[in-house]
GROMACS .gro file of C-alpha atoms in nm:
model
  328
    1MET     CA    1   6.071  13.367  12.658
    2PRO     CA    2   6.190  13.715  13.010
    3CYS     CA    3   6.019  13.965  12.970
    4PHE     CA    4   6.226  14.293  12.878
    5LYS     CA    5   6.241  14.658  12.749
    6GLN     CA    6   6.240  14.715  12.361
    7PRO     CA    7   6.610  14.932  12.389
    8THR     CA    8   6.650  15.187  12.102
    9HIS     CA    9   6.882  15.012  11.759
   10PHE     CA   10   7.138  15.186  11.804
   11GLN     CA   11   7.116  14.979  12.159
   12SER     CA   12   7.052  14.664  12.004
   13LEU     CA   13   7.317  14.801  11.676
   14LEU     CA   14   7.615  14.869  12.007
   15LEU     CA   15   7.574  14.550  12.084
   16LEU     CA   16   7.623  14.427  11.795
   17GLN     CA   17   7.923  14.594  11.761
   18TRP     CA   18   8.094  14.494  12.031
   19PRO     CA   19   8.184  14.059  11.924
   20LEU     CA   20   8.165  14.151  11.564
   21SER     CA   21   8.482  14.449  11.599
   22TYR     CA   22   8.675  14.114  11.728
   23LEU     CA   23   8.632  13.936  11.410
   24ALA     CA   24   8.632  14.185  11.180
   25ILE     CA   25   8.977  14.248  11.313
   26VAL     CA   26   9.090  13.865  11.276
   27PHE     CA   27   8.926  13.797  10.929
   28ILE     CA   28   8.921  14.182  10.748
   29LEU     CA   29   9.198  14.425  10.932
   30GLN     CA   30   9.481  14.202  10.962
   31PRO     CA   31   9.475  14.018  10.610
   32LEU     CA   32   9.391  14.372  10.423
   33PHE     CA   33   9.715  14.459  10.637
   34ILE     CA   34   9.862  14.128  10.478
   35TYR     CA   35   9.801  14.226  10.128
   36LEU     CA   36   9.980  14.532  10.188
   37LEU     CA   37  10.315  14.422  10.249
   38PHE     CA   38  10.228  14.349   9.864
   39THR     CA   39  10.208  14.629   9.769
   40SER     CA   40  10.349  15.000   9.676
   41LEU     CA   41  10.129  15.092  10.141
   42TRP     CA   42  10.445  14.785  10.279
   43PRO     CA   43  10.569  15.094  10.541
   44LEU     CA   44  10.229  15.069  10.716
   45PRO     CA   45  10.260  14.709  10.798
   46VAL     CA   46  10.611  14.725  10.830
   47LEU     CA   47  10.616  15.040  11.066
   48TYR     CA   48  10.296  14.800  11.266
   49PHE     CA   49  10.490  14.532  11.295
   50ALA     CA   50  10.818  14.685  11.426
   51TRP     CA   51  10.550  14.851  11.731
   52PHE     CA   52  10.400  14.555  11.750
   53PHE     CA   53  10.762  14.359  11.876
   54LEU     CA   54  10.897  14.651  12.059
   55ASP     CA   55  10.580  14.731  12.233
   56ARG     CA   56  10.554  14.290  12.347
   57LYS     CA   57  10.619  14.353  12.651
   58THR     CA   58  10.393  14.561  12.835
   59PRO     CA   59  10.086  14.463  12.794
   60ASP     CA   60  10.284  14.217  13.065
   61GLN     CA   61  10.435  14.565  13.227
   62GLY     CA   62  10.138  14.734  13.315
   63GLY     CA   63  10.000  14.766  13.003
   64ARG     CA   64   9.867  15.148  12.838
   65ARG     CA   65   9.508  15.311  12.957
   66SER     CA   66   9.334  15.540  12.807
   67GLY     CA   67   9.143  15.760  12.990
   68TRP     CA   68   8.961  15.881  12.680
   69VAL     CA   69   8.884  15.579  12.500
   70ARG     CA   70   8.705  15.403  12.863
   71ASN     CA   71   8.512  15.757  12.898
   72LEU     CA   72   8.351  15.737  12.514
   73CYS     CA   73   7.956  15.785  12.565
   74ILE     CA   74   7.900  15.469  12.340
   75TRP     CA   75   8.004  15.285  12.676
   76THR     CA   76   7.689  15.412  12.839
   77HIS     CA   77   7.442  15.309  12.593
   78LEU     CA   78   7.614  14.967  12.665
   79ARG     CA   79   7.478  15.031  13.020
   80ASP     CA   80   7.162  15.156  12.927
   81TYR     CA   81   7.054  14.896  12.741
   82PHE     CA   82   6.985  14.648  13.032
   83PRO     CA   83   7.041  14.868  13.272
   84ILE     CA   84   7.454  14.775  13.452
   85THR     CA   85   7.557  14.931  13.814
   86ILE     CA   86   7.720  14.814  14.116
   87LEU     CA   87   7.680  14.810  14.438
   88LYS     CA   88   7.937  14.925  14.680
   89THR     CA   89   7.936  14.724  15.033
   90LYS     CA   90   8.291  14.870  15.173
   91ASP     CA   91   8.557  15.109  15.071
   92LEU     CA   92   8.891  15.073  14.899
   93SER     CA   93   9.145  15.158  15.052
   94PRO     CA   94   9.373  15.296  14.827
   95GLU     CA   95   9.687  15.220  14.998
   96HIS     CA   96   9.711  14.762  14.933
   97ASN     CA   97   9.688  14.657  14.662
   98TYR     CA   98   9.314  14.416  14.566
   99ILE     CA   99   9.328  14.099  14.405
  100MET     CA  100   8.948  14.081  14.289
  101GLY     CA  101   8.743  13.772  14.223
  102VAL     CA  102   8.472  13.802  13.958
  103HIS     CA  103   8.228  13.530  13.930
  104PRO     CA  104   8.004  13.401  13.714
  105HIS     CA  105   8.197  13.439  13.366
  106GLY     CA  106   7.818  13.428  13.170
  107LEU     CA  107   7.939  13.388  12.900
  108LEU     CA  108   7.986  13.706  12.730
  109THR     CA  109   8.118  13.927  12.979
  110PHE     CA  110   7.844  14.218  13.003
  111GLY     CA  111   7.877  14.360  13.342
  112PRO     CA  112   8.250  14.291  13.446
  113PHE     CA  113   8.312  14.514  13.138
  114CYS     CA  114   8.121  14.782  13.160
  115ASN     CA  115   8.279  14.832  13.531
  116PHE     CA  116   8.613  14.766  13.516
  117CYS     CA  117   8.710  14.847  13.180
  118THR     CA  118   8.496  15.191  13.092
  119GLU     CA  119   8.357  15.440  13.269
  120ALA     CA  120   8.042  15.451  13.226
  121THR     CA  121   7.863  15.307  13.550
  122GLY     CA  122   8.089  15.497  13.708
  123PHE     CA  123   8.358  15.332  13.945
  124SER     CA  124   8.666  15.584  13.923
  125LYS     CA  125   8.345  15.837  14.173
  126ILE     CA  126   8.309  15.514  14.350
  127PHE     CA  127   8.637  15.378  14.466
  128PRO     CA  128   8.880  15.689  14.475
  129GLY     CA  129   9.239  15.634  14.414
  130ILE     CA  130   9.202  15.254  14.266
  131THR     CA  131   9.284  15.205  13.901
  132PRO     CA  132   9.118  14.904  13.822
  133HIS     CA  133   9.254  14.554  13.531
  134LEU     CA  134   9.086  14.337  13.422
  135ALA     CA  135   9.231  13.997  13.295
  136THR     CA  136   9.183  13.821  13.044
  137LEU     CA  137   9.367  13.506  12.774
  138SER     CA  138   9.756  13.602  12.715
  139TRP     CA  139   9.659  13.560  12.408
  140PHE     CA  140   9.483  13.844  12.319
  141PHE     CA  141   9.682  14.043  12.265
  142ARG     CA  142   9.903  13.883  12.075
  143ILE     CA  143   9.709  13.994  11.805
  144PRO     CA  144   9.749  14.284  11.661
  145PHE     CA  145   9.466  14.586  11.712
  146VAL     CA  146   9.271  14.352  11.987
  147ARG     CA  147   9.529  14.455  12.226
  148GLU     CA  148   9.612  14.764  12.180
  149TYR     CA  149   9.178  14.835  12.229
  150LEU     CA  150   9.228  14.569  12.509
  151MET     CA  151   9.527  14.836  12.732
  152ALA     CA  152   9.314  15.139  12.583
  153LYS     CA  153   9.031  15.000  12.800
  154GLY     CA  154   9.304  14.887  13.109
  155VAL     CA  155   9.249  14.500  13.030
  156CYS     CA  156   9.546  14.380  13.180
  157SER     CA  157   9.670  14.012  13.073
  158VAL     CA  158   9.599  13.715  13.321
  159SER     CA  159   9.965  13.575  13.281
  160GLN     CA  160  10.183  13.524  13.644
  161PRO     CA  161  10.429  13.781  13.556
  162ALA     CA  162  10.137  14.081  13.421
  163ILE     CA  163   9.962  13.988  13.746
  164ASP     CA  164  10.268  13.986  13.977
  165TYR     CA  165  10.352  14.359  13.791
  166LEU     CA  166  10.068  14.445  13.935
  167LEU     CA  167  10.082  14.390  14.245
  168SER     CA  168  10.436  14.539  14.248
  169HIS     CA  169  10.441  14.853  14.101
  170GLY     CA  170  10.210  15.092  14.357
  171THR     CA  171   9.914  15.077  14.584
  172GLY     CA  172   9.568  15.150  14.455
  173ASN     CA  173   9.568  14.814  14.198
  174LEU     CA  174   9.245  14.584  14.131
  175VAL     CA  175   9.359  14.275  13.946
  176GLY     CA  176   9.049  14.136  13.857
  177ILE     CA  177   9.020  13.761  13.780
  178VAL     CA  178   8.703  13.554  13.635
  179VAL     CA  179   8.846  13.270  13.848
  180GLY     CA  180   8.594  13.010  13.734
  181GLY     CA  181   8.796  13.058  13.306
  182VAL     CA  182   8.686  12.957  13.064
  183GLY     CA  183   8.508  12.667  13.206
  184GLU     CA  184   8.248  12.808  13.343
  185ALA     CA  185   8.152  12.943  13.032
  186LEU     CA  186   7.970  12.594  13.074
  187GLN     CA  187   7.712  12.655  13.335
  188SER     CA  188   7.621  13.000  13.162
  189VAL     CA  189   7.239  12.934  13.253
  190PRO     CA  190   6.980  13.112  13.357
  191ASN     CA  191   6.810  13.057  13.737
  192ILE     CA  192   7.131  12.891  13.837
  193THR     CA  193   7.445  12.970  14.006
  194THR     CA  194   7.716  12.738  13.979
  195LEU     CA  195   8.014  12.842  13.993
  196ILE     CA  196   8.375  12.663  13.926
  197LEU     CA  197   8.608  12.755  14.225
  198GLN     CA  198   8.669  12.503  14.475
  199LYS     CA  199   9.009  12.369  14.338
  200ARG     CA  200   9.078  12.700  14.157
  201LYS     CA  201   9.308  12.855  14.437
  202GLY     CA  202   9.623  13.026  14.258
  203PHE     CA  203   9.494  13.376  14.245
  204VAL     CA  204   9.503  13.267  14.644
  205ARG     CA  205   9.839  13.226  14.583
  206THR     CA  206   9.932  13.497  14.411
  207ALA     CA  207   9.735  13.706  14.731
  208LEU     CA  208   9.940  13.562  14.939
  209GLN     CA  209  10.275  13.604  14.728
  210HIS     CA  210  10.172  14.016  14.800
  211GLY     CA  211   9.996  14.096  15.037
  212ALA     CA  212   9.678  14.204  14.881
  213HIS     CA  213   9.414  14.233  14.959
  214LEU     CA  214   9.112  13.940  14.835
  215VAL     CA  215   8.821  14.103  14.698
  216PRO     CA  216   8.467  13.883  14.606
  217THR     CA  217   8.252  13.989  14.362
  218PHE     CA  218   7.899  13.864  14.186
  219THR     CA  219   7.676  14.007  13.900
  220PHE     CA  220   7.306  13.919  13.972
  221GLY     CA  221   7.220  13.862  13.592
  222GLU     CA  222   7.550  13.861  13.389
  223THR     CA  223   7.421  13.451  13.347
  224GLU     CA  224   7.010  13.621  13.280
  225VAL     CA  225   7.115  13.729  12.976
  226TYR     CA  226   7.132  13.488  12.751
  227ASP     CA  227   6.985  13.025  12.695
  228GLN     CA  228   7.274  12.782  12.597
  229VAL     CA  229   7.213  12.502  12.486
  230GLN     CA  230   7.324  12.263  12.639
  231PHE     CA  231   7.529  11.871  12.584
  232HIS     CA  232   7.512  11.571  12.717
  233LYS     CA  233   7.920  11.480  12.783
  234ASP     CA  234   7.865  11.119  12.541
  235SER     CA  235   7.718  11.351  12.250
  236TRP     CA  236   8.012  11.472  11.985
  237MET     CA  237   7.925  11.789  12.064
  238TYR     CA  238   8.027  11.855  12.388
  239LYS     CA  239   8.363  11.692  12.221
  240PHE     CA  240   8.392  11.930  11.961
  241GLN     CA  241   8.346  12.197  12.223
  242SER     CA  242   8.569  11.994  12.431
  243SER     CA  243   8.899  12.002  12.009
  244PHE     CA  244   8.767  12.309  12.032
  245ARG     CA  245   8.931  12.456  12.377
  246ARG     CA  246   9.160  12.274  12.346
  247ILE     CA  247   9.305  12.479  12.045
  248PHE     CA  248   9.150  12.808  12.114
  249GLY     CA  249   9.127  12.840  12.437
  250PHE     CA  250   8.796  12.922  12.538
  251TYR     CA  251   8.429  12.633  12.514
  252PHE     CA  252   8.241  12.668  12.130
  253CYS     CA  253   7.904  12.805  12.283
  254VAL     CA  254   7.570  12.743  12.151
  255PHE     CA  255   7.389  13.041  12.291
  256TYR     CA  256   7.063  13.260  12.201
  257GLY     CA  257   6.882  13.553  12.291
  258ARG     CA  258   6.597  13.783  12.108
  259GLY     CA  259   6.600  13.963  11.818
  260PHE     CA  260   6.572  14.328  11.674
  261CYS     CA  261   6.183  14.286  11.623
  262GLN     CA  262   5.993  14.180  12.005
  263GLY     CA  263   5.883  13.871  12.036
  264SER     CA  264   6.256  13.687  11.763
  265TYR     CA  265   6.546  13.485  11.837
  266GLY     CA  266   6.875  13.642  11.740
  267LEU     CA  267   7.190  13.716  11.856
  268LEU     CA  268   7.148  14.045  12.092
  269PRO     CA  269   7.077  13.940  12.461
  270TYR     CA  270   6.815  14.084  12.660
  271SER     CA  271   6.738  14.329  12.818
  272LEU     CA  272   6.755  14.255  13.196
  273PRO     CA  273   6.922  14.409  13.432
  274ILE     CA  274   7.280  14.338  13.565
  275VAL     CA  275   7.428  14.421  13.937
  276THR     CA  276   7.803  14.405  14.092
  277VAL     CA  277   7.854  14.346  14.362
  278VAL     CA  278   8.105  14.422  14.581
  279GLY     CA  279   8.206  14.290  14.878
  280GLU     CA  280   8.436  14.335  15.207
  281PRO     CA  281   8.835  14.313  15.122
  282LEU     CA  282   8.972  14.043  15.306
  283PRO     CA  283   9.296  14.075  15.402
  284LEU     CA  284   9.561  13.862  15.359
  285PRO     CA  285   9.893  13.832  15.477
  286LYS     CA  286  10.222  13.864  15.270
  287ILE     CA  287  10.389  13.540  15.290
  288GLU     CA  288  10.627  13.462  14.952
  289LYS     CA  289  10.588  13.112  14.987
  290PRO     CA  290  10.290  13.013  15.108
  291SER     CA  291  10.206  12.651  15.279
  292GLN     CA  292   9.948  12.383  15.132
  293GLU     CA  293   9.709  12.460  15.446
  294MET     CA  294   9.821  12.807  15.411
  295VAL     CA  295   9.622  12.851  15.119
  296ASP     CA  296   9.335  12.637  15.149
  297LYS     CA  297   9.233  12.816  15.436
  298TYR     CA  298   9.226  13.186  15.253
  299HIS     CA  299   9.108  13.010  14.978
  300ALA     CA  300   8.747  12.846  15.247
  301LEU     CA  301   8.753  13.251  15.379
  302TYR     CA  302   8.694  13.303  15.083
  303MET     CA  303   8.413  13.123  14.970
  304ASP     CA  304   8.281  13.105  15.295
  305ALA     CA  305   8.267  13.573  15.200
  306LEU     CA  306   8.118  13.446  14.853
  307CYS     CA  307   7.832  13.362  14.959
  308LYS     CA  308   7.717  13.547  15.188
  309LEU     CA  309   7.728  13.808  14.972
  310PHE     CA  310   7.461  13.621  14.719
  311ASP     CA  311   7.274  13.542  15.004
  312GLN     CA  312   7.296  13.888  15.209
  313HIS     CA  313   7.186  14.039  14.785
  314LYS     CA  314   7.066  13.795  14.634
  315THR     CA  315   6.629  13.862  14.641
  316GLN     CA  316   6.696  14.256  14.567
  317CYS     CA  317   6.907  14.168  14.267
  318GLY     CA  318   6.569  13.881  14.184
  319CYS     CA  319   6.724  13.577  14.315
  320SER     CA  320   6.486  13.341  14.530
  321GLU     CA  321   6.588  13.337  14.866
  322THR     CA  322   6.635  12.929  14.923
  323GLN     CA  323   6.840  12.995  14.540
  324LYS     CA  324   7.233  12.859  14.705
  325LEU     CA  325   7.538  12.891  14.507
  326ILE     CA  326   7.758  12.544  14.420
  327PHE     CA  327   8.037  12.481  14.342
  328LEU     CA  328   8.254  12.257  14.129
   0.00000   0.00000   0.00000
């Protein structure tokens, strides 16, 4: 088991609250609202669902971010639990738009969440004039209340219309895409840096169509905070995980971390440092209909820039000198 500092009880409860809050909304609050339809309080759910329908296009049109939510003090406790930090290597000009590759996915993406969806690590002060949007699965925005919470934090849909909107309305927008997607979650194990990237080229094509700069980022420590049980591809459990992903859009991962007591196992992540390094932007020309050769060219340049970023910072962020990125 990794060595880690003992967090406070409040920090431990906060880490559990984050995933459990989604479960509470899905399995408690939504059924409660349906129940209210058959009571004297029926106007409440009717009004919300009417609002839900009228507001259905907002997640694809820039969302509805809230500075108050992003600046809540509870995010500083999340930051300090690990701790989580962000490292800038180059300035980002507010005169351009950007697509940021977020690597690796990890299991719960603590680093990107804290750095780009909150102000706990001071993103707005580090990158003045830049508005971050971390993209996630589109179906999250079809879940009542979850969509409001995500939009308040500046999270956007990973759908093409949502990304096109952000990159074509003003400048200074930074759209973060977890390029490896949910498939990369199964690769999230300590001491291994495997990225699903070789065939993921859609983000490069989109960047070329809008003339957006590509920004490589790597979050060191993201795959170290949980241990994951991996299953052979011929096992029934792996087949179950694949079926689960086809139905729900993400994998059912079996993982564990630490418990409330020192030396115990549980669902809390190990409190190990997480550092998101934001690399130098790669300028791209604006080409309305880029050829496959052009996409391949800039995809190769992006992969090279990501490798250099990893190699330049790996030792200071806890990786061995011999560790290399593995692309699938």
